[in-house]
PDB file of C-alpha atoms and ligand atoms in Angstrom:
ATOM      1  CA  UNK A   1     105.610 133.770  90.499  1.00  0.00           C
ATOM      2  CA  UNK A   2     105.163 130.580  92.487  1.00  0.00           C
ATOM      3  CA  UNK A   3     108.049 128.579  93.937  1.00  0.00           C
ATOM      4  CA  UNK A   4     107.106 124.932  93.632  1.00  0.00           C
ATOM      5  CA  UNK A   5     108.914 122.564  96.024  1.00  0.00           C
ATOM      6  CA  UNK A   6     108.824 119.301  94.228  1.00  0.00           C
ATOM      7  CA  UNK A   7     110.129 115.820  93.641  1.00  0.00           C
ATOM      8  CA  UNK A   8     108.660 113.538  90.952  1.00  0.00           C
ATOM      9  CA  UNK A   9     106.441 111.213  93.030  1.00  0.00           C
ATOM     10  CA  UNK A  10     102.654 110.746  93.060  1.00  0.00           C
ATOM     11  CA  UNK A  11     102.229 113.441  95.718  1.00  0.00           C
ATOM     12  CA  UNK A  12     104.416 115.834  93.763  1.00  0.00           C
ATOM     13  CA  UNK A  13     102.524 115.120  90.542  1.00  0.00           C
ATOM     14  CA  UNK A  14      99.251 116.299  92.053  1.00  0.00           C
ATOM     15  CA  UNK A  15     100.577 119.838  92.048  1.00  0.00           C
ATOM     16  CA  UNK A  16     102.782 119.678  88.935  1.00  0.00           C
ATOM     17  CA  UNK A  17      99.670 118.564  87.029  1.00  0.00           C
ATOM     18  CA  UNK A  18      97.515 121.295  88.553  1.00  0.00           C
ATOM     19  CA  UNK A  19     100.088 124.021  87.839  1.00  0.00           C
ATOM     20  CA  UNK A  20     100.276 122.816  84.237  1.00  0.00           C
ATOM     21  CA  UNK A  21      96.492 122.680  83.940  1.00  0.00           C
ATOM     22  CA  UNK A  22      96.230 126.234  85.257  1.00  0.00           C
ATOM     23  CA  UNK A  23      99.057 127.561  83.077  1.00  0.00           C
ATOM     24  CA  UNK A  24     100.520 129.419  86.049  1.00  0.00           C
ATOM     25  CA  UNK A  25     104.109 130.662  86.029  1.00  0.00           C
ATOM     26  CA  UNK A  26     106.148 128.645  88.489  1.00  0.00           C
ATOM     27  CA  UNK A  27     109.755 127.938  89.367  1.00  0.00           C
ATOM     28  CA  UNK A  28     110.542 124.340  90.338  1.00  0.00           C
ATOM     29  CA  UNK A  29     112.676 123.941  93.455  1.00  0.00           C
ATOM     30  CA  UNK A  30     113.795 120.302  93.630  1.00  0.00           C
ATOM     31  CA  UNK A  31     113.432 118.701  97.058  1.00  0.00           C
ATOM     32  CA  UNK A  32     115.490 115.541  96.697  1.00  0.00           C
ATOM     33  CA  UNK A  33     113.787 113.380  99.289  1.00  0.00           C
ATOM     34  CA  UNK A  34     116.293 110.604  98.610  1.00  0.00           C
ATOM     35  CA  UNK A  35     119.114 112.898  99.670  1.00  0.00           C
ATOM     36  CA  UNK A  36     117.381 114.429 102.712  1.00  0.00           C
ATOM     37  CA  UNK A  37     116.551 117.908 101.319  1.00  0.00           C
ATOM     38  CA  UNK A  38     113.160 117.743 103.074  1.00  0.00           C
ATOM     39  CA  UNK A  39     114.871 118.111 106.456  1.00  0.00           C
ATOM     40  CA  UNK A  40     116.683 121.343 105.597  1.00  0.00           C
ATOM     41  CA  UNK A  41     115.615 124.079 108.038  1.00  0.00           C
ATOM     42  CA  UNK A  42     114.688 126.424 105.128  1.00  0.00           C
ATOM     43  CA  UNK A  43     112.288 123.801 103.789  1.00  0.00           C
ATOM     44  CA  UNK A  44     110.853 122.975 107.217  1.00  0.00           C
ATOM     45  CA  UNK A  45     109.980 126.660 107.584  1.00  0.00           C
ATOM     46  CA  UNK A  46     107.668 126.186 104.566  1.00  0.00           C
ATOM     47  CA  UNK A  47     106.590 122.585 105.092  1.00  0.00           C
ATOM     48  CA  UNK A  48     106.796 121.655 108.796  1.00  0.00           C
ATOM     49  CA  UNK A  49     105.950 117.973 108.162  1.00  0.00           C
ATOM     50  CA  UNK A  50     109.147 117.545 106.053  1.00  0.00           C
ATOM     51  CA  UNK A  51     107.196 116.480 102.997  1.00  0.00           C
ATOM     52  CA  UNK A  52     106.743 117.873  99.563  1.00  0.00           C
ATOM     53  CA  UNK A  53     104.831 119.213  97.644  1.00  0.00           C
ATOM     54  CA  UNK A  54     104.776 122.734  98.972  1.00  0.00           C
ATOM     55  CA  UNK A  55     104.564 126.147  97.355  1.00  0.00           C
ATOM     56  CA  UNK A  56     105.402 129.746  98.120  1.00  0.00           C
ATOM     57  CA  UNK A  57     103.175 132.168  96.243  1.00  0.00           C
ATOM     58  CA  UNK A  58     104.931 135.495  95.790  1.00  0.00           C
ATOM     59  CA  UNK A  59     101.741 137.123  94.507  1.00  0.00           C
ATOM     60  CA  UNK A  60      99.131 135.770  96.917  1.00  0.00           C
ATOM     61  CA  UNK A  61      95.455 135.630  96.061  1.00  0.00           C
ATOM     62  CA  UNK A  62      93.183 138.485  97.155  1.00  0.00           C
ATOM     63  CA  UNK A  63      92.700 138.551 100.898  1.00  0.00           C
ATOM     64  CA  UNK A  64      96.024 136.895 101.741  1.00  0.00           C
ATOM     65  CA  UNK A  65      98.067 140.079 102.056  1.00  0.00           C
ATOM     66  CA  UNK A  66     101.168 140.879 100.069  1.00  0.00           C
ATOM     67  CA  UNK A  67     103.808 138.840 101.907  1.00  0.00           C
ATOM     68  CA  UNK A  68     105.011 135.608 100.220  1.00  0.00           C
ATOM     69  CA  UNK A  69     102.557 132.876 101.164  1.00  0.00           C
ATOM     70  CA  UNK A  70     103.852 129.373 102.011  1.00  0.00           C
ATOM     71  CA  UNK A  71     101.437 126.422 101.742  1.00  0.00           C
ATOM     72  CA  UNK A  72     102.040 122.740 102.487  1.00  0.00           C
ATOM     73  CA  UNK A  73      99.816 119.637 102.048  1.00  0.00           C
ATOM     74  CA  UNK A  74      98.681 118.888  98.520  1.00  0.00           C
ATOM     75  CA  UNK A  75      94.933 119.244  99.089  1.00  0.00           C
ATOM     76  CA  UNK A  76      95.389 122.635 100.760  1.00  0.00           C
ATOM     77  CA  UNK A  77      97.599 123.770  97.876  1.00  0.00           C
ATOM     78  CA  UNK A  78      95.109 122.485  95.310  1.00  0.00           C
ATOM     79  CA  UNK A  79      92.162 124.286  96.923  1.00  0.00           C
ATOM     80  CA  UNK A  80      94.139 127.514  97.234  1.00  0.00           C
ATOM     81  CA  UNK A  81      95.286 127.510  93.602  1.00  0.00           C
ATOM     82  CA  UNK A  82      91.861 126.496  92.309  1.00  0.00           C
ATOM     83  CA  UNK A  83      90.130 129.253  94.283  1.00  0.00           C
ATOM     84  CA  UNK A  84      92.778 131.784  93.260  1.00  0.00           C
ATOM     85  CA  UNK A  85      92.281 131.043  89.576  1.00  0.00           C
ATOM     86  CA  UNK A  86      88.574 130.135  89.612  1.00  0.00           C
ATOM     87  CA  UNK A  87      89.236 126.787  87.921  1.00  0.00           C
ATOM     88  CA  UNK A  88      88.610 123.110  88.734  1.00  0.00           C
ATOM     89  CA  UNK A  89      86.643 123.948  91.932  1.00  0.00           C
ATOM     90  CA  UNK A  90      83.141 125.038  90.903  1.00  0.00           C
ATOM     91  CA  UNK A  91      81.546 127.654  93.162  1.00  0.00           C
ATOM     92  CA  UNK A  92      78.392 125.598  93.835  1.00  0.00           C
ATOM     93  CA  UNK A  93      78.386 124.697  97.560  1.00  0.00           C
ATOM     94  CA  UNK A  94      77.179 121.123  97.070  1.00  0.00           C
ATOM     95  CA  UNK A  95      79.839 120.435  94.462  1.00  0.00           C
ATOM     96  CA  UNK A  96      82.483 121.991  96.699  1.00  0.00           C
ATOM     97  CA  UNK A  97      81.346 119.823  99.584  1.00  0.00           C
ATOM     98  CA  UNK A  98      81.796 116.742  97.407  1.00  0.00           C
ATOM     99  CA  UNK A  99      85.154 117.856  96.049  1.00  0.00           C
ATOM    100  CA  UNK A 100      86.366 118.468  99.612  1.00  0.00           C
ATOM    101  CA  UNK A 101      85.204 114.981 100.626  1.00  0.00           C
ATOM    102  CA  UNK A 102      87.266 113.366  97.870  1.00  0.00           C
ATOM    103  CA  UNK A 103      90.273 115.556  98.615  1.00  0.00           C
ATOM    104  CA  UNK A 104      90.236 114.585 102.299  1.00  0.00           C
ATOM    105  CA  UNK A 105      89.574 110.980 101.367  1.00  0.00           C
ATOM    106  CA  UNK A 106      92.650 110.986  99.168  1.00  0.00           C
ATOM    107  CA  UNK A 107      95.018 112.442 101.752  1.00  0.00           C
ATOM    108  CA  UNK A 108      93.588 110.247 104.535  1.00  0.00           C
ATOM    109  CA  UNK A 109      93.051 106.968 102.681  1.00  0.00           C
ATOM    110  CA  UNK A 110      94.216 106.318  99.127  1.00  0.00           C
ATOM    111  CA  UNK A 111      97.511 108.218  99.577  1.00  0.00           C
ATOM    112  CA  UNK A 112      98.658 106.754 102.908  1.00  0.00           C
ATOM    113  CA  UNK A 113      97.503 103.223 102.096  1.00  0.00           C
ATOM    114  CA  UNK A 114      99.153 103.350  98.659  1.00  0.00           C
ATOM    115  CA  UNK A 115     102.253 104.919 100.204  1.00  0.00           C
ATOM    116  CA  UNK A 116     102.593 102.184 102.831  1.00  0.00           C
ATOM    117  CA  UNK A 117     101.927  99.523 100.220  1.00  0.00           C
ATOM    118  CA  UNK A 118     104.683 100.975  98.073  1.00  0.00           C
ATOM    119  CA  UNK A 119     107.001 100.999 101.085  1.00  0.00           C
ATOM    120  CA  UNK A 120     106.540  97.303 101.771  1.00  0.00           C
ATOM    121  CA  UNK A 121     106.481  96.274  98.101  1.00  0.00           C
ATOM    122  CA  UNK A 122     109.384  98.419  96.900  1.00  0.00           C
ATOM    123  CA  UNK A 123     111.634  99.403  99.779  1.00  0.00           C
ATOM    124  CA  UNK A 124     111.399  97.508 103.066  1.00  0.00           C
ATOM    125  CA  UNK A 125     114.293  95.081 103.489  1.00  0.00           C
ATOM    126  CA  UNK A 126     113.262  91.509 104.261  1.00  0.00           C
ATOM    127  CA  UNK A 127     109.799  89.939 104.183  1.00  0.00           C
ATOM    128  CA  UNK A 128     106.836  91.490 105.938  1.00  0.00           C
ATOM    129  CA  UNK A 129     103.862  89.388 104.848  1.00  0.00           C
ATOM    130  CA  UNK A 130     101.386  90.762 107.400  1.00  0.00           C
ATOM    131  CA  UNK A 131     102.188  94.413 106.677  1.00  0.00           C
ATOM    132  CA  UNK A 132     102.346  93.947 102.934  1.00  0.00           C
ATOM    133  CA  UNK A 133      98.991  92.144 102.903  1.00  0.00           C
ATOM    134  CA  UNK A 134      97.398  94.740 105.147  1.00  0.00           C
ATOM    135  CA  UNK A 135      98.357  97.626 102.844  1.00  0.00           C
ATOM    136  CA  UNK A 136      97.694  95.709  99.633  1.00  0.00           C
ATOM    137  CA  UNK A 137      94.199  94.977 100.931  1.00  0.00           C
ATOM    138  CA  UNK A 138      93.639  98.564 101.997  1.00  0.00           C
ATOM    139  CA  UNK A 139      94.828  99.937  98.654  1.00  0.00           C
ATOM    140  CA  UNK A 140      92.614  97.394  96.910  1.00  0.00           C
ATOM    141  CA  UNK A 141      89.700  98.490  99.108  1.00  0.00           C
ATOM    142  CA  UNK A 142      90.317 102.127  98.148  1.00  0.00           C
ATOM    143  CA  UNK A 143      90.242 101.215  94.448  1.00  0.00           C
ATOM    144  CA  UNK A 144      86.881  99.564  95.128  1.00  0.00           C
ATOM    145  CA  UNK A 145      85.624 102.786  96.715  1.00  0.00           C
ATOM    146  CA  UNK A 146      86.646 104.686  93.564  1.00  0.00           C
ATOM    147  CA  UNK A 147      85.058 102.044  91.341  1.00  0.00           C
ATOM    148  CA  UNK A 148      81.701 102.468  93.073  1.00  0.00           C
ATOM    149  CA  UNK A 149      81.998 106.225  92.954  1.00  0.00           C
ATOM    150  CA  UNK A 150      82.688 106.167  89.223  1.00  0.00           C
ATOM    151  CA  UNK A 151      79.859 103.719  88.470  1.00  0.00           C
ATOM    152  CA  UNK A 152      77.647 106.495  87.141  1.00  0.00           C
ATOM    153  CA  UNK A 153      80.112 109.346  86.633  1.00  0.00           C
ATOM    154  CA  UNK A 154      82.879 110.295  84.238  1.00  0.00           C
ATOM    155  CA  UNK A 155      84.781 112.142  86.958  1.00  0.00           C
ATOM    156  CA  UNK A 156      84.798 111.951  90.748  1.00  0.00           C
ATOM    157  CA  UNK A 157      82.411 114.843  91.193  1.00  0.00           C
ATOM    158  CA  UNK A 158      79.684 115.120  88.616  1.00  0.00           C
ATOM    159  CA  UNK A 159      80.605 115.358  84.977  1.00  0.00           C
ATOM    160  CA  UNK A 160      83.368 117.898  85.339  1.00  0.00           C
ATOM    161  CA  UNK A 161      87.074 117.377  85.894  1.00  0.00           C
ATOM    162  CA  UNK A 162      88.072 118.978  89.203  1.00  0.00           C
ATOM    163  CA  UNK A 163      90.901 119.080  91.731  1.00  0.00           C
ATOM    164  CA  UNK A 164      89.363 115.916  93.233  1.00  0.00           C
ATOM    165  CA  UNK A 165      90.436 114.040  90.091  1.00  0.00           C
ATOM    166  CA  UNK A 166      93.818 115.745  89.954  1.00  0.00           C
ATOM    167  CA  UNK A 167      94.691 114.854  93.558  1.00  0.00           C
ATOM    168  CA  UNK A 168      93.482 111.243  93.379  1.00  0.00           C
ATOM    169  CA  UNK A 169      94.731 110.325  89.932  1.00  0.00           C
ATOM    170  CA  UNK A 170      98.524 109.975  90.529  1.00  0.00           C
ATOM    171  CA  UNK A 171      97.895 107.276  93.147  1.00  0.00           C
ATOM    172  CA  UNK A 172      95.919 105.280  90.600  1.00  0.00           C
ATOM    173  CA  UNK A 173      98.457 105.885  87.848  1.00  0.00           C
ATOM    174  CA  UNK A 174     100.984 103.777  89.794  1.00  0.00           C
ATOM    175  CA  UNK A 175      98.642 100.835  90.543  1.00  0.00           C
ATOM    176  CA  UNK A 176     100.065  98.494  87.935  1.00  0.00           C
ATOM    177  CA  UNK A 177     103.666  99.370  88.809  1.00  0.00           C
ATOM    178  CA  UNK A 178     102.887  98.388  92.416  1.00  0.00           C
ATOM    179  CA  UNK A 179     101.521  95.032  91.261  1.00  0.00           C
ATOM    180  CA  UNK A 180      97.815  95.868  91.426  1.00  0.00           C
ATOM    181  CA  UNK A 181      96.140  95.330  88.038  1.00  0.00           C
ATOM    182  CA  UNK A 182      93.005  97.313  87.336  1.00  0.00           C
ATOM    183  CA  UNK A 183      91.037  94.544  85.555  1.00  0.00           C
ATOM    184  CA  UNK A 184      88.656  94.281  88.507  1.00  0.00           C
ATOM    185  CA  UNK A 185      88.078  98.025  88.378  1.00  0.00           C
ATOM    186  CA  UNK A 186      87.035  98.862  84.811  1.00  0.00           C
ATOM    187  CA  UNK A 187      85.524 102.257  85.672  1.00  0.00           C
ATOM    188  CA  UNK A 188      88.708 103.258  87.487  1.00  0.00           C
ATOM    189  CA  UNK A 189      90.804 102.036  84.542  1.00  0.00           C
ATOM    190  CA  UNK A 190      88.701 104.097  82.105  1.00  0.00           C
ATOM    191  CA  UNK A 191      88.939 107.206  84.320  1.00  0.00           C
ATOM    192  CA  UNK A 192      92.691 106.701  84.668  1.00  0.00           C
ATOM    193  CA  UNK A 193      92.972 106.658  80.885  1.00  0.00           C
ATOM    194  CA  UNK A 194      90.615 109.625  80.414  1.00  0.00           C
ATOM    195  CA  UNK A 195      92.673 111.803  82.732  1.00  0.00           C
ATOM    196  CA  UNK A 196      95.996 110.519  81.372  1.00  0.00           C
ATOM    197  CA  UNK A 197      95.137 111.765  77.894  1.00  0.00           C
ATOM    198  CA  UNK A 198      95.146 115.393  79.008  1.00  0.00           C
ATOM    199  CA  UNK A 199      98.298 117.156  77.740  1.00  0.00           C
ATOM    200  CA  UNK A 200      98.747 119.047  81.029  1.00  0.00           C
ATOM    201  CA  UNK A 201      98.668 115.749  82.916  1.00  0.00           C
ATOM    202  CA  UNK A 202     101.417 114.390  80.696  1.00  0.00           C
ATOM    203  CA  UNK A 203     103.490 117.515  81.238  1.00  0.00           C
ATOM    204  CA  UNK A 204     102.937 117.340  84.988  1.00  0.00           C
ATOM    205  CA  UNK A 205     104.057 113.719  85.209  1.00  0.00           C
ATOM    206  CA  UNK A 206     107.071 114.443  83.009  1.00  0.00           C
ATOM    207  CA  UNK A 207     108.309 117.288  85.214  1.00  0.00           C
ATOM    208  CA  UNK A 208     111.655 116.273  86.696  1.00  0.00           C
ATOM    209  CA  UNK A 209     111.477 112.811  85.160  1.00  0.00           C
ATOM    210  CA  UNK A 210     115.262 112.753  84.979  1.00  0.00           C
ATOM    211  CA  UNK A 211     115.420 112.806  88.802  1.00  0.00           C
ATOM    212  CA  UNK A 212     113.210 109.784  89.224  1.00  0.00           C
ATOM    213  CA  UNK A 213     115.751 107.144  90.195  1.00  0.00           C
ATOM    214  CA  UNK A 214     113.538 105.981  93.008  1.00  0.00           C
ATOM    215  CA  UNK A 215     116.047 105.064  95.707  1.00  0.00           C
ATOM    216  CA  UNK A 216     117.626 106.799  98.683  1.00  0.00           C
ATOM    217  CA  UNK A 217     121.223 107.596  97.868  1.00  0.00           C
ATOM    218  CA  UNK A 218     122.810 106.297 101.066  1.00  0.00           C
ATOM    219  CA  UNK A 219     122.061 104.155 104.088  1.00  0.00           C
ATOM    220  CA  UNK A 220     121.808 107.321 106.177  1.00  0.00           C
ATOM    221  CA  UNK A 221     119.365 108.906 103.729  1.00  0.00           C
ATOM    222  CA  UNK A 222     117.275 105.722 103.659  1.00  0.00           C
ATOM    223  CA  UNK A 223     117.135 105.548 107.436  1.00  0.00           C
ATOM    224  CA  UNK A 224     115.967 109.125 107.621  1.00  0.00           C
ATOM    225  CA  UNK A 225     113.488 108.902 104.736  1.00  0.00           C
ATOM    226  CA  UNK A 226     111.896 105.828 106.271  1.00  0.00           C
ATOM    227  CA  UNK A 227     112.246 107.204 109.775  1.00  0.00           C
ATOM    228  CA  UNK A 228     114.310 104.336 111.115  1.00  0.00           C
ATOM    229  CA  UNK A 229     116.147 106.678 113.430  1.00  0.00           C
ATOM    230  CA  UNK A 230     113.157 108.259 115.144  1.00  0.00           C
ATOM    231  CA  UNK A 231     114.257 111.655 113.900  1.00  0.00           C
ATOM    232  CA  UNK A 232     112.348 114.823 114.571  1.00  0.00           C
ATOM    233  CA  UNK A 233     112.924 118.008 112.643  1.00  0.00           C
ATOM    234  CA  UNK A 234     116.540 118.545 113.580  1.00  0.00           C
ATOM    235  CA  UNK A 235     117.428 119.554 110.068  1.00  0.00           C
ATOM    236  CA  UNK A 236     120.006 118.121 107.709  1.00  0.00           C
ATOM    237  CA  UNK A 237     122.444 115.635 109.188  1.00  0.00           C
ATOM    238  CA  UNK A 238     126.080 115.685 108.112  1.00  0.00           C
ATOM    239  CA  UNK A 239     126.297 111.913 107.585  1.00  0.00           C
ATOM    240  CA  UNK A 240     124.701 111.512 104.175  1.00  0.00           C
ATOM    241  CA  UNK A 241     127.833 110.509 102.281  1.00  0.00           C
ATOM    242  CA  UNK A 242     127.683 106.838 103.357  1.00  0.00           C
TER     243      UNK A 242
HETATM  244  N1  GSH B 301      99.763 114.292 102.741  1.00  0.00           N
HETATM  245  C1  GSH B 301     100.906 114.815 102.029  1.00  0.00           C
HETATM  246  C2  GSH B 301     101.820 113.685 101.654  1.00  0.00           C
HETATM  247  C3  GSH B 301     103.141 114.188 101.061  1.00  0.00           C
HETATM  248  C4  GSH B 301     104.212 113.087 101.052  1.00  0.00           C
HETATM  249  O1  GSH B 301     104.065 112.047 101.703  1.00  0.00           O
HETATM  250  N2  GSH B 301     105.311 113.358 100.330  1.00  0.00           N
HETATM  251  C5  GSH B 301     106.416 112.425 100.329  1.00  0.00           C
HETATM  252  C6  GSH B 301     106.842 112.040  98.937  1.00  0.00           C
HETATM  253  S1  GSH B 301     105.607 111.183  98.026  1.00  0.00           S
HETATM  254  C7  GSH B 301     107.626 113.076 100.979  1.00  0.00           C
HETATM  255  O2  GSH B 301     107.883 114.254 100.788  1.00  0.00           O
HETATM  256  N3  GSH B 301     108.392 112.297 101.765  1.00  0.00           N
HETATM  257  C8  GSH B 301     109.547 112.740 102.429  1.00  0.00           C
HETATM  258  C9  GSH B 301     109.747 112.069 103.769  1.00  0.00           C
HETATM  259  O3  GSH B 301     108.941 111.173 104.103  1.00  0.00           O
HETATM  260  O4  GSH B 301     110.691 112.423 104.478  1.00  0.00           O
HETATM  261  C10 GSH B 301     100.413 115.576 100.786  1.00  0.00           C
HETATM  262  O5  GSH B 301      99.407 115.125 100.222  1.00  0.00           O
HETATM  263  O6  GSH B 301     100.998 116.624 100.464  1.00  0.00           O
END
């Protein structure tokens, strides 16, 4: 059994989709990031960067011993689960090299740029034209990178669907909702649609849909989620009621 620490956001969907694709048994542990659950000491012991997704595998893959195995960071989780099950991460070294490139690219580029864009478009109080433009342009640039990559491919690596697609896709799913149409990126739009049609992808995105209200529940929670207080990992604060 796998404990899956999750909240329904693009980063969470990477792993809900993969777990559904793999058909693995898992138990969802909600990490309400709008309420501050990510700062609970029990969660920080699993995910020291106070972010979900994370997993604990109670039946670790061969070679990992028999103690429950915690893993944080979506790309690390995806590689682990794909290697454990022998799916979506072909054994060929050149393909693996390419998959790894697109995994690291996602967690270092598309994800953070999209995340900051979303922050300034959806959450930041007041107007921040420079910051909003900077992240809009960077997100737009990333979509251009994907468009070129998909110019002669159905999927990000070769002709097979891999964890590179699974990890990148949720951050393209939300493009339109963030005010970035995909008309300029027809190959990306077609790939987005191709992946979206997979039943496991639908199930992954639907997981915990009822929790997706999108907003921090209090001023204190908002300040902590957006790190307005310069917090470290002190754990849950008692002031979340406001
Ligand atoms: N690089 C991380 C990013 C994870 C991430 O940013 N998760 C966000 C939600 S989308 C989170 O848990 N935020 C809580 C916080 O910032 O306190 C990954 O790919 O796993």
